[in-house]
Amino acid sequence: MTPEEKKTVIKRLEEKYDREYGRNDIEIMTTDAIPGVLFGYALNIQKCIGCRRCVYACVKENNQSRHDPNDPSRLQIQWIRVLEFDKFKYKSGGESSDFRSQFGNLQAGVDIEQSENYYNSPNVPQSGHFYMPVQCQQCERPPCVKVCPTKATWREPDGIVVIDYSWCIGCRFCLAACPYWARRFNWGIPYLPGKDLNPVMHYLGNRPRMRGVAEKCTFCIQRTRKGKYPACVEICPVGARKFGNLLDPESEVRKVLAEKRVFRLKEELGTDPKFFYFME
Ligand code: SF4
Ligand code: SF4
């Protein structure tokens, strides 16, 4: 596509969304990756209190489908999951037992199989628990990209794995291939009232999705390519989330990698995530 043709498509889309959502302020960016930037993310699991403010800030910023009041079975789409872990729960031989009673005050550590995604505690953090948010890990070798039959998803030079919704045929191969349960699917027409729409969009990010397409975290491409933090980093009340340029030795994220105890999820799979977890 020539730059002129691109401009025409974007203008047509802006007008379409303005009409559909009753707005007149929609702006769709097509900003390219900034040369010399490779985005990386680091999350302090010792600090996270499990409040899920990041989850809701992400929904708002990225125009996810909301709970549909006319159809309670249609729930909000959330790109971030916060997992709750019982520090002492331990499983052996398929039977759950109490880790503390067997091993005293040792901690069971991170066992994803033992985590709770749907916790509903009135107060967080719950004593004896810790929390680990999971979202797209922006893999350097992303299995989701490999399996896409239409090449509707790819990795950009700044490390962000994107989806062109217009090319997605809804086969859901990528959902099956992702080892981190990071992709979501629009089974129905997304429910997004015009007044709730974030009009500042990126073509490969938070523009409205249609029925039958996959979506996921893009490190807030519409913000980060303009030098801003992702919405989840900005909202986190305890500063558990760090973000920056992995190619810049002075960046926050590089300092975390140099100074903290760091791990990545399912490292043995060779996906090479650009999302790191750390402890002091
Ligand atoms: S976490 Fe999943 S969706 Fe994200 S890049 Fe890796 S494989 Fe793809
Ligand atoms: S906003 Fe921060 S503290 Fe709250 S769940 Fe998200 S990462 Fe954890």
PDB file of C-alpha atoms and ligand atoms in Angstrom:
ATOM      1  CA  MET A   1       0.000   0.000   0.000  1.00  0.00           C
ATOM      2  CA  THR A   2       1.281   3.498  -0.816  1.00  0.00           C
ATOM      3  CA  PRO A   3       1.261   6.104   1.974  1.00  0.00           C
ATOM      4  CA  GLU A   4      -1.632   7.825   0.183  1.00  0.00           C
ATOM      5  CA  GLU A   5      -3.703   4.631   0.057  1.00  0.00           C
ATOM      6  CA  LYS A   6      -2.939   4.029   3.734  1.00  0.00           C
ATOM      7  CA  LYS A   7      -4.161   7.533   4.602  1.00  0.00           C
ATOM      8  CA  THR A   8      -7.403   6.940   2.714  1.00  0.00           C
ATOM      9  CA  VAL A   9      -8.077   3.677   4.548  1.00  0.00           C
ATOM     10  CA  ILE A  10      -7.408   5.259   7.943  1.00  0.00           C
ATOM     11  CA  LYS A  11      -9.659   8.226   7.159  1.00  0.00           C
ATOM     12  CA  ARG A  12     -12.436   5.880   6.092  1.00  0.00           C
ATOM     13  CA  LEU A  13     -12.056   3.908   9.317  1.00  0.00           C
ATOM     14  CA  GLU A  14     -12.098   7.049  11.462  1.00  0.00           C
ATOM     15  CA  GLU A  15     -15.333   8.164   9.808  1.00  0.00           C
ATOM     16  CA  LYS A  16     -16.846   4.703  10.198  1.00  0.00           C
ATOM     17  CA  TYR A  17     -16.036   4.542  13.928  1.00  0.00           C
ATOM     18  CA  ASP A  18     -17.225   8.138  14.459  1.00  0.00           C
ATOM     19  CA  ARG A  19     -20.562   7.146  12.925  1.00  0.00           C
ATOM     20  CA  GLU A  20     -20.877   3.824  14.756  1.00  0.00           C
ATOM     21  CA  TYR A  21     -19.945   5.209  18.161  1.00  0.00           C
ATOM     22  CA  GLY A  22     -21.626   8.633  17.832  1.00  0.00           C
ATOM     23  CA  ARG A  23     -18.332  10.548  18.142  1.00  0.00           C
ATOM     24  CA  ASN A  24     -16.415  13.077  16.090  1.00  0.00           C
ATOM     25  CA  ASP A  25     -13.021  12.889  17.710  1.00  0.00           C
ATOM     26  CA  ILE A  26     -11.598   9.518  16.732  1.00  0.00           C
ATOM     27  CA  GLU A  27      -7.942   9.518  15.724  1.00  0.00           C
ATOM     28  CA  ILE A  28      -6.233   6.376  14.457  1.00  0.00           C
ATOM     29  CA  MET A  29      -2.461   6.404  14.511  1.00  0.00           C
ATOM     30  CA  THR A  30      -0.227   4.205  12.410  1.00  0.00           C
ATOM     31  CA  THR A  31       2.985   5.196  14.229  1.00  0.00           C
ATOM     32  CA  ASP A  32       5.891   2.901  13.365  1.00  0.00           C
ATOM     33  CA  ALA A  33       8.373   1.425  15.830  1.00  0.00           C
ATOM     34  CA  ILE A  34      11.031   3.889  16.976  1.00  0.00           C
ATOM     35  CA  PRO A  35      14.505   2.836  15.729  1.00  0.00           C
ATOM     36  CA  GLY A  36      16.773   1.649  18.562  1.00  0.00           C
ATOM     37  CA  VAL A  37      13.880   0.687  20.827  1.00  0.00           C
ATOM     38  CA  LEU A  38      13.059  -2.803  22.056  1.00  0.00           C
ATOM     39  CA  PHE A  39      10.354  -2.676  24.679  1.00  0.00           C
ATOM     40  CA  GLY A  40      10.607  -4.711  27.856  1.00  0.00           C
ATOM     41  CA  TYR A  41       8.444  -5.040  30.923  1.00  0.00           C
ATOM     42  CA  ALA A  42       9.282  -6.017  34.502  1.00  0.00           C
ATOM     43  CA  LEU A  43       6.829  -6.798  37.279  1.00  0.00           C
ATOM     44  CA  ASN A  44       7.696  -6.996  40.956  1.00  0.00           C
ATOM     45  CA  ILE A  45       5.695  -9.920  42.349  1.00  0.00           C
ATOM     46  CA  GLN A  46       6.705  -8.996  45.879  1.00  0.00           C
ATOM     47  CA  LYS A  47       4.971  -5.650  45.548  1.00  0.00           C
ATOM     48  CA  CYS A  48       1.778  -6.577  43.699  1.00  0.00           C
ATOM     49  CA  ILE A  49      -1.217  -6.477  46.061  1.00  0.00           C
ATOM     50  CA  GLY A  50      -3.695  -8.082  43.674  1.00  0.00           C
ATOM     51  CA  CYS A  51      -5.978  -5.028  43.456  1.00  0.00           C
ATOM     52  CA  ARG A  52      -6.593  -5.513  39.688  1.00  0.00           C
ATOM     53  CA  ARG A  53      -6.498  -1.766  39.002  1.00  0.00           C
ATOM     54  CA  CYS A  54      -4.205  -2.626  36.084  1.00  0.00           C
ATOM     55  CA  VAL A  55      -6.856  -4.951  34.638  1.00  0.00           C
ATOM     56  CA  TYR A  56      -9.533  -2.235  34.587  1.00  0.00           C
ATOM     57  CA  ALA A  57      -7.202   0.543  33.404  1.00  0.00           C
ATOM     58  CA  CYS A  58      -6.255  -1.718  30.497  1.00  0.00           C
ATOM     59  CA  VAL A  59      -9.895  -2.406  29.587  1.00  0.00           C
ATOM     60  CA  LYS A  60     -10.624   1.329  29.520  1.00  0.00           C
ATOM     61  CA  GLU A  61      -7.514   2.349  27.604  1.00  0.00           C
ATOM     62  CA  ASN A  62      -7.715  -0.431  25.048  1.00  0.00           C
ATOM     63  CA  ASN A  63     -11.429  -0.420  24.272  1.00  0.00           C
ATOM     64  CA  GLN A  64     -12.177  -3.978  25.326  1.00  0.00           C
ATOM     65  CA  SER A  65     -15.749  -5.236  25.206  1.00  0.00           C
ATOM     66  CA  ARG A  66     -17.590  -4.472  28.475  1.00  0.00           C
ATOM     67  CA  HIS A  67     -20.154  -6.442  30.464  1.00  0.00           C
ATOM     68  CA  ASP A  68     -23.328  -6.365  28.395  1.00  0.00           C
ATOM     69  CA  PRO A  69     -26.243  -5.372  30.705  1.00  0.00           C
ATOM     70  CA  ASN A  70     -28.705  -6.941  28.240  1.00  0.00           C
ATOM     71  CA  ASP A  71     -26.882 -10.256  28.237  1.00  0.00           C
ATOM     72  CA  PRO A  72     -25.242 -11.189  31.551  1.00  0.00           C
ATOM     73  CA  SER A  73     -23.453 -14.117  29.901  1.00  0.00           C
ATOM     74  CA  ARG A  74     -21.303 -11.658  27.938  1.00  0.00           C
ATOM     75  CA  LEU A  75     -18.541 -10.600  30.257  1.00  0.00           C
ATOM     76  CA  GLN A  76     -15.916  -7.913  29.933  1.00  0.00           C
ATOM     77  CA  ILE A  77     -12.859  -8.947  27.921  1.00  0.00           C
ATOM     78  CA  GLN A  78      -9.720  -8.543  30.017  1.00  0.00           C
ATOM     79  CA  TRP A  79      -6.201  -8.763  28.639  1.00  0.00           C
ATOM     80  CA  ILE A  80      -4.546  -8.962  32.068  1.00  0.00           C
ATOM     81  CA  ARG A  81      -5.226 -11.801  34.492  1.00  0.00           C
ATOM     82  CA  VAL A  82      -4.089 -11.478  38.072  1.00  0.00           C
ATOM     83  CA  LEU A  83      -3.340 -14.869  39.621  1.00  0.00           C
ATOM     84  CA  GLU A  84      -3.615 -15.378  43.361  1.00  0.00           C
ATOM     85  CA  PHE A  85      -1.300 -17.910  44.996  1.00  0.00           C
ATOM     86  CA  ASP A  86      -1.612 -19.494  48.407  1.00  0.00           C
ATOM     87  CA  LYS A  87       1.943 -19.394  49.697  1.00  0.00           C
ATOM     88  CA  PHE A  88       1.541 -22.679  51.504  1.00  0.00           C
ATOM     89  CA  LYS A  89      -0.606 -24.763  49.211  1.00  0.00           C
ATOM     90  CA  TYR A  90       1.183 -27.809  47.939  1.00  0.00           C
ATOM     91  CA  LYS A  91       0.047 -30.616  45.690  1.00  0.00           C
ATOM     92  CA  SER A  92       1.521 -34.109  45.646  1.00  0.00           C
ATOM     93  CA  GLY A  93       0.262 -37.255  43.981  1.00  0.00           C
ATOM     94  CA  GLY A  94      -2.756 -35.390  42.642  1.00  0.00           C
ATOM     95  CA  GLU A  95      -4.026 -34.690  46.161  1.00  0.00           C
ATOM     96  CA  SER A  96      -4.004 -31.195  47.588  1.00  0.00           C
ATOM     97  CA  SER A  97      -2.488 -31.023  51.022  1.00  0.00           C
ATOM     98  CA  ASP A  98      -1.280 -28.283  53.286  1.00  0.00           C
ATOM     99  CA  PHE A  99       2.340 -27.427  52.550  1.00  0.00           C
ATOM    100  CA  ARG A 100       2.812 -25.826  55.939  1.00  0.00           C
ATOM    101  CA  SER A 101       1.785 -28.968  57.820  1.00  0.00           C
ATOM    102  CA  GLN A 102       4.327 -31.005  55.848  1.00  0.00           C
ATOM    103  CA  PHE A 103       7.214 -28.590  55.554  1.00  0.00           C
ATOM    104  CA  GLY A 104       6.736 -26.034  58.309  1.00  0.00           C
ATOM    105  CA  ASN A 105       7.007 -22.423  57.206  1.00  0.00           C
ATOM    106  CA  LEU A 106       8.725 -23.024  53.881  1.00  0.00           C
ATOM    107  CA  GLN A 107       6.903 -21.415  50.961  1.00  0.00           C
ATOM    108  CA  ALA A 108       5.540 -23.456  48.067  1.00  0.00           C
ATOM    109  CA  GLY A 109       6.676 -20.941  45.423  1.00  0.00           C
ATOM    110  CA  VAL A 110       5.141 -20.257  42.016  1.00  0.00           C
ATOM    111  CA  ASP A 111       3.051 -23.144  40.714  1.00  0.00           C
ATOM    112  CA  ILE A 112       0.666 -21.768  38.092  1.00  0.00           C
ATOM    113  CA  GLU A 113      -1.511 -24.872  38.381  1.00  0.00           C
ATOM    114  CA  GLN A 114      -2.180 -23.953  41.994  1.00  0.00           C
ATOM    115  CA  SER A 115      -3.166 -20.326  41.340  1.00  0.00           C
ATOM    116  CA  GLU A 116      -6.627 -18.783  41.429  1.00  0.00           C
ATOM    117  CA  ASN A 117      -7.689 -16.516  38.568  1.00  0.00           C
ATOM    118  CA  TYR A 118     -11.215 -15.835  39.838  1.00  0.00           C
ATOM    119  CA  TYR A 119     -10.450 -14.838  43.427  1.00  0.00           C
ATOM    120  CA  ASN A 120     -13.001 -12.504  44.867  1.00  0.00           C
ATOM    121  CA  SER A 121     -11.645 -11.428  48.215  1.00  0.00           C
ATOM    122  CA  PRO A 122     -13.257  -8.315  49.731  1.00  0.00           C
ATOM    123  CA  ASN A 123      -9.798  -7.107  50.760  1.00  0.00           C
ATOM    124  CA  VAL A 124      -6.426  -7.567  49.133  1.00  0.00           C
ATOM    125  CA  PRO A 125      -3.780  -8.607  49.706  1.00  0.00           C
ATOM    126  CA  GLN A 126      -5.062 -11.660  51.583  1.00  0.00           C
ATOM    127  CA  SER A 127      -2.641 -12.783  54.237  1.00  0.00           C
ATOM    128  CA  GLY A 128      -0.639 -15.848  53.231  1.00  0.00           C
ATOM    129  CA  HIS A 129      -1.120 -15.063  49.530  1.00  0.00           C
ATOM    130  CA  PHE A 130       0.827 -13.412  46.747  1.00  0.00           C
ATOM    131  CA  TYR A 131      -0.244 -12.182  43.304  1.00  0.00           C
ATOM    132  CA  MET A 132       1.122 -12.479  39.816  1.00  0.00           C
ATOM    133  CA  PRO A 133      -0.443 -10.577  36.889  1.00  0.00           C
ATOM    134  CA  VAL A 134      -0.073 -12.267  33.500  1.00  0.00           C
ATOM    135  CA  GLN A 135      -0.595 -10.696  30.085  1.00  0.00           C
ATOM    136  CA  CYS A 136       0.980 -11.071  26.658  1.00  0.00           C
ATOM    137  CA  GLN A 137       4.676 -11.735  27.237  1.00  0.00           C
ATOM    138  CA  GLN A 138       5.657 -10.247  23.817  1.00  0.00           C
ATOM    139  CA  CYS A 139       7.677 -13.331  22.955  1.00  0.00           C
ATOM    140  CA  GLU A 140      10.706 -12.959  20.699  1.00  0.00           C
ATOM    141  CA  ARG A 141       9.807 -16.352  19.201  1.00  0.00           C
ATOM    142  CA  PRO A 142       6.024 -16.186  19.427  1.00  0.00           C
ATOM    143  CA  PRO A 143       4.162 -19.447  18.767  1.00  0.00           C
ATOM    144  CA  CYS A 144       1.003 -17.419  18.084  1.00  0.00           C
ATOM    145  CA  VAL A 145       2.662 -15.823  15.038  1.00  0.00           C
ATOM    146  CA  LYS A 146       3.978 -19.106  13.699  1.00  0.00           C
ATOM    147  CA  VAL A 147       0.549 -20.735  13.514  1.00  0.00           C
ATOM    148  CA  CYS A 148      -1.439 -17.865  11.971  1.00  0.00           C
ATOM    149  CA  PRO A 149      -2.544 -19.023   8.502  1.00  0.00           C
ATOM    150  CA  THR A 150      -3.212 -15.504   7.157  1.00  0.00           C
ATOM    151  CA  LYS A 151      -0.166 -13.705   8.624  1.00  0.00           C
ATOM    152  CA  ALA A 152      -2.579 -11.432  10.480  1.00  0.00           C
ATOM    153  CA  THR A 153      -0.221 -11.333  13.462  1.00  0.00           C
ATOM    154  CA  TRP A 154       3.500 -10.559  13.595  1.00  0.00           C
ATOM    155  CA  ARG A 155       6.302  -9.194  15.718  1.00  0.00           C
ATOM    156  CA  GLU A 156       7.257  -5.543  15.149  1.00  0.00           C
ATOM    157  CA  PRO A 157      10.880  -4.249  15.318  1.00  0.00           C
ATOM    158  CA  ASP A 158      10.261  -2.837  18.836  1.00  0.00           C
ATOM    159  CA  GLY A 159       9.227  -6.306  20.051  1.00  0.00           C
ATOM    160  CA  ILE A 160       5.466  -5.711  20.170  1.00  0.00           C
ATOM    161  CA  VAL A 161       3.460  -8.600  18.757  1.00  0.00           C
ATOM    162  CA  VAL A 162       0.508  -7.081  16.916  1.00  0.00           C
ATOM    163  CA  ILE A 163      -2.660  -8.235  15.174  1.00  0.00           C
ATOM    164  CA  ASP A 164      -4.272  -6.694  12.104  1.00  0.00           C
ATOM    165  CA  TYR A 165      -7.918  -7.374  12.964  1.00  0.00           C
ATOM    166  CA  SER A 166      -8.918  -6.889   9.354  1.00  0.00           C
ATOM    167  CA  TRP A 167      -6.850  -9.940   8.370  1.00  0.00           C
ATOM    168  CA  CYS A 168      -7.865 -12.168  11.277  1.00  0.00           C
ATOM    169  CA  ILE A 169     -10.190 -14.944  10.129  1.00  0.00           C
ATOM    170  CA  GLY A 170     -11.053 -16.097  13.655  1.00  0.00           C
ATOM    171  CA  CYS A 171      -9.542 -19.598  13.377  1.00  0.00           C
ATOM    172  CA  ARG A 172      -8.231 -19.231  16.975  1.00  0.00           C
ATOM    173  CA  PHE A 173      -5.032 -21.187  16.226  1.00  0.00           C
ATOM    174  CA  CYS A 174      -3.126 -18.418  18.017  1.00  0.00           C
ATOM    175  CA  LEU A 175      -5.244 -18.823  21.155  1.00  0.00           C
ATOM    176  CA  ALA A 176      -4.379 -22.511  21.207  1.00  0.00           C
ATOM    177  CA  ALA A 177      -0.684 -21.904  20.486  1.00  0.00           C
ATOM    178  CA  CYS A 178      -0.062 -19.257  23.142  1.00  0.00           C
ATOM    179  CA  PRO A 179       1.453 -20.913  26.242  1.00  0.00           C
ATOM    180  CA  TYR A 180       0.502 -17.926  28.434  1.00  0.00           C
ATOM    181  CA  TRP A 181      -3.259 -17.767  27.810  1.00  0.00           C
ATOM    182  CA  ALA A 182      -2.711 -14.201  26.622  1.00  0.00           C
ATOM    183  CA  ARG A 183      -5.105 -13.990  23.682  1.00  0.00           C
ATOM    184  CA  ARG A 184      -8.839 -13.364  23.882  1.00  0.00           C
ATOM    185  CA  PHE A 185     -11.530 -13.969  21.306  1.00  0.00           C
ATOM    186  CA  ASN A 186     -14.559 -11.875  20.347  1.00  0.00           C
ATOM    187  CA  TRP A 187     -17.295 -14.474  20.235  1.00  0.00           C
ATOM    188  CA  GLY A 188     -19.949 -11.805  19.777  1.00  0.00           C
ATOM    189  CA  ILE A 189     -20.136  -8.194  18.591  1.00  0.00           C
ATOM    190  CA  PRO A 190     -18.151  -6.334  21.257  1.00  0.00           C
ATOM    191  CA  TYR A 191     -20.277  -4.298  23.681  1.00  0.00           C
ATOM    192  CA  LEU A 192     -18.647  -0.876  23.891  1.00  0.00           C
ATOM    193  CA  PRO A 193     -20.857   2.196  24.444  1.00  0.00           C
ATOM    194  CA  GLY A 194     -19.639   5.241  22.494  1.00  0.00           C
ATOM    195  CA  LYS A 195     -19.273   7.344  25.660  1.00  0.00           C
ATOM    196  CA  ASP A 196     -16.764   4.798  27.042  1.00  0.00           C
ATOM    197  CA  LEU A 197     -14.629   4.681  23.920  1.00  0.00           C
ATOM    198  CA  ASN A 198     -11.020   5.869  24.074  1.00  0.00           C
ATOM    199  CA  PRO A 199     -10.814   7.911  20.857  1.00  0.00           C
ATOM    200  CA  VAL A 200      -7.009   7.856  20.744  1.00  0.00           C
ATOM    201  CA  MET A 201      -6.223   4.677  18.881  1.00  0.00           C
ATOM    202  CA  HIS A 202      -3.560   2.787  17.024  1.00  0.00           C
ATOM    203  CA  TYR A 203      -4.510   0.757  13.963  1.00  0.00           C
ATOM    204  CA  LEU A 204      -2.625  -2.274  15.358  1.00  0.00           C
ATOM    205  CA  GLY A 205      -3.815  -1.799  18.915  1.00  0.00           C
ATOM    206  CA  ASN A 206      -6.921  -0.434  20.590  1.00  0.00           C
ATOM    207  CA  ARG A 207      -9.110   0.360  17.585  1.00  0.00           C
ATOM    208  CA  PRO A 208     -12.533  -1.294  18.012  1.00  0.00           C
ATOM    209  CA  ARG A 209     -12.578  -4.987  17.277  1.00  0.00           C
ATOM    210  CA  MET A 210     -15.266  -6.889  15.436  1.00  0.00           C
ATOM    211  CA  ARG A 211     -16.962 -10.192  16.071  1.00  0.00           C
ATOM    212  CA  GLY A 212     -14.762 -13.218  15.349  1.00  0.00           C
ATOM    213  CA  VAL A 213     -11.285 -11.737  15.860  1.00  0.00           C
ATOM    214  CA  ALA A 214      -8.494 -12.362  18.363  1.00  0.00           C
ATOM    215  CA  GLU A 215      -7.009  -9.631  20.542  1.00  0.00           C
ATOM    216  CA  LYS A 216      -4.376  -9.182  23.278  1.00  0.00           C
ATOM    217  CA  CYS A 217      -2.076  -6.748  25.099  1.00  0.00           C
ATOM    218  CA  THR A 218       0.124  -4.607  22.831  1.00  0.00           C
ATOM    219  CA  PHE A 219       2.081  -2.844  25.605  1.00  0.00           C
ATOM    220  CA  CYS A 220      -0.373   0.025  24.859  1.00  0.00           C
ATOM    221  CA  ILE A 221       1.187   0.624  21.445  1.00  0.00           C
ATOM    222  CA  GLN A 222      -0.831   3.855  21.054  1.00  0.00           C
ATOM    223  CA  ARG A 223       0.901   5.264  24.160  1.00  0.00           C
ATOM    224  CA  THR A 224       4.338   3.680  24.260  1.00  0.00           C
ATOM    225  CA  ARG A 225       5.308   4.616  20.717  1.00  0.00           C
ATOM    226  CA  LYS A 226       4.696   8.205  21.794  1.00  0.00           C
ATOM    227  CA  GLY A 227       6.984   7.902  24.814  1.00  0.00           C
ATOM    228  CA  LYS A 228       4.258   7.278  27.412  1.00  0.00           C
ATOM    229  CA  TYR A 229       3.975   4.402  29.869  1.00  0.00           C
ATOM    230  CA  PRO A 230       1.386   1.674  29.323  1.00  0.00           C
ATOM    231  CA  ALA A 231      -1.840   2.390  31.256  1.00  0.00           C
ATOM    232  CA  CYS A 232      -1.195  -0.525  33.666  1.00  0.00           C
ATOM    233  CA  VAL A 233       2.197   0.906  34.655  1.00  0.00           C
ATOM    234  CA  GLU A 234       0.696   4.326  35.311  1.00  0.00           C
ATOM    235  CA  ILE A 235      -2.224   3.082  37.419  1.00  0.00           C
ATOM    236  CA  CYS A 236      -0.423   0.552  39.660  1.00  0.00           C
ATOM    237  CA  PRO A 237      -0.707   2.027  43.197  1.00  0.00           C
ATOM    238  CA  VAL A 238       2.379   0.244  44.522  1.00  0.00           C
ATOM    239  CA  GLY A 239       4.767   0.765  41.597  1.00  0.00           C
ATOM    240  CA  ALA A 240       5.014  -2.960  40.891  1.00  0.00           C
ATOM    241  CA  ARG A 241       5.233  -2.407  37.147  1.00  0.00           C
ATOM    242  CA  LYS A 242       8.304  -1.140  35.276  1.00  0.00           C
ATOM    243  CA  PHE A 243       8.647  -0.522  31.560  1.00  0.00           C
ATOM    244  CA  GLY A 244      11.269   0.722  29.160  1.00  0.00           C
ATOM    245  CA  ASN A 245      13.775   0.224  26.387  1.00  0.00           C
ATOM    246  CA  LEU A 246      15.822  -2.949  26.751  1.00  0.00           C
ATOM    247  CA  LEU A 247      18.484  -1.482  24.450  1.00  0.00           C
ATOM    248  CA  ASP A 248      19.090   1.464  26.795  1.00  0.00           C
ATOM    249  CA  PRO A 249      21.360   0.506  29.723  1.00  0.00           C
ATOM    250  CA  GLU A 250      19.986   3.467  31.715  1.00  0.00           C
ATOM    251  CA  SER A 251      16.328   2.443  31.387  1.00  0.00           C
ATOM    252  CA  GLU A 252      14.272   1.363  34.418  1.00  0.00           C
ATOM    253  CA  VAL A 253      13.755  -2.071  32.969  1.00  0.00           C
ATOM    254  CA  ARG A 254      17.487  -2.637  32.322  1.00  0.00           C
ATOM    255  CA  LYS A 255      18.265  -1.587  35.900  1.00  0.00           C
ATOM    256  CA  VAL A 256      15.792  -4.185  37.162  1.00  0.00           C
ATOM    257  CA  LEU A 257      17.458  -6.858  35.019  1.00  0.00           C
ATOM    258  CA  ALA A 258      20.893  -5.865  36.308  1.00  0.00           C
ATOM    259  CA  GLU A 259      20.064  -5.536  39.999  1.00  0.00           C
ATOM    260  CA  LYS A 260      17.134  -7.808  40.921  1.00  0.00           C
ATOM    261  CA  ARG A 261      16.327 -11.488  41.031  1.00  0.00           C
ATOM    262  CA  VAL A 262      14.550 -12.000  37.733  1.00  0.00           C
ATOM    263  CA  PHE A 263      12.676 -14.866  36.081  1.00  0.00           C
ATOM    264  CA  ARG A 264      10.477 -15.405  33.051  1.00  0.00           C
ATOM    265  CA  LEU A 265       7.423 -17.582  32.694  1.00  0.00           C
ATOM    266  CA  LYS A 266       7.882 -20.989  31.080  1.00  0.00           C
ATOM    267  CA  GLU A 267      11.393 -20.096  30.005  1.00  0.00           C
ATOM    268  CA  GLU A 268      12.031 -23.724  29.033  1.00  0.00           C
ATOM    269  CA  LEU A 269       9.702 -23.319  26.021  1.00  0.00           C
ATOM    270  CA  GLY A 270      12.193 -21.056  24.249  1.00  0.00           C
ATOM    271  CA  THR A 271       9.640 -18.326  23.529  1.00  0.00           C
ATOM    272  CA  ASP A 272      12.067 -15.700  24.888  1.00  0.00           C
ATOM    273  CA  PRO A 273       9.504 -13.360  26.490  1.00  0.00           C
ATOM    274  CA  LYS A 274      10.213  -9.644  26.858  1.00  0.00           C
ATOM    275  CA  PHE A 275       8.155  -9.673  30.047  1.00  0.00           C
ATOM    276  CA  PHE A 276      10.123 -10.318  33.242  1.00  0.00           C
ATOM    277  CA  TYR A 277       9.122 -10.948  36.846  1.00  0.00           C
ATOM    278  CA  PHE A 278      11.359  -9.884  39.679  1.00  0.00           C
ATOM    279  CA  MET A 279      11.936  -9.864  43.411  1.00  0.00           C
ATOM    280  CA  GLU A 280      14.057  -7.531  45.536  1.00  0.00           C
TER     281      GLU A 280
HETATM  282  S1  SF4 B   1       2.433 -14.433  25.110  1.00  0.00           S
HETATM  283 FE1  SF4 B   1       1.130 -15.592  23.691  1.00  0.00          FE
HETATM  284  S2  SF4 B   1       0.085 -14.010  22.480  1.00  0.00           S
HETATM  285 FE2  SF4 B   1       1.840 -13.021  23.456  1.00  0.00          FE
HETATM  286  S3  SF4 B   1       3.498 -13.134  21.931  1.00  0.00           S
HETATM  287 FE3  SF4 B   1       3.724 -14.924  23.313  1.00  0.00          FE
HETATM  288  S4  SF4 B   1       2.590 -16.563  22.285  1.00  0.00           S
HETATM  289 FE4  SF4 B   1       1.927 -14.636  21.328  1.00  0.00          FE
HETATM  290  S1  SF4 B   2      -2.333  -2.501  39.859  1.00  0.00           S
HETATM  291 FE1  SF4 B   2      -0.315  -3.132  40.629  1.00  0.00          FE
HETATM  292  S2  SF4 B   2      -0.760  -3.933  42.671  1.00  0.00           S
HETATM  293 FE2  SF4 B   2      -2.729  -3.852  41.605  1.00  0.00          FE
HETATM  294  S3  SF4 B   2      -2.945  -5.913  40.720  1.00  0.00           S
HETATM  295 FE3  SF4 B   2      -2.013  -4.644  39.142  1.00  0.00          FE
HETATM  296  S4  SF4 B   2       0.203  -4.933  39.408  1.00  0.00           S
HETATM  297 FE4  SF4 B   2      -0.785  -5.680  41.265  1.00  0.00          FE
END
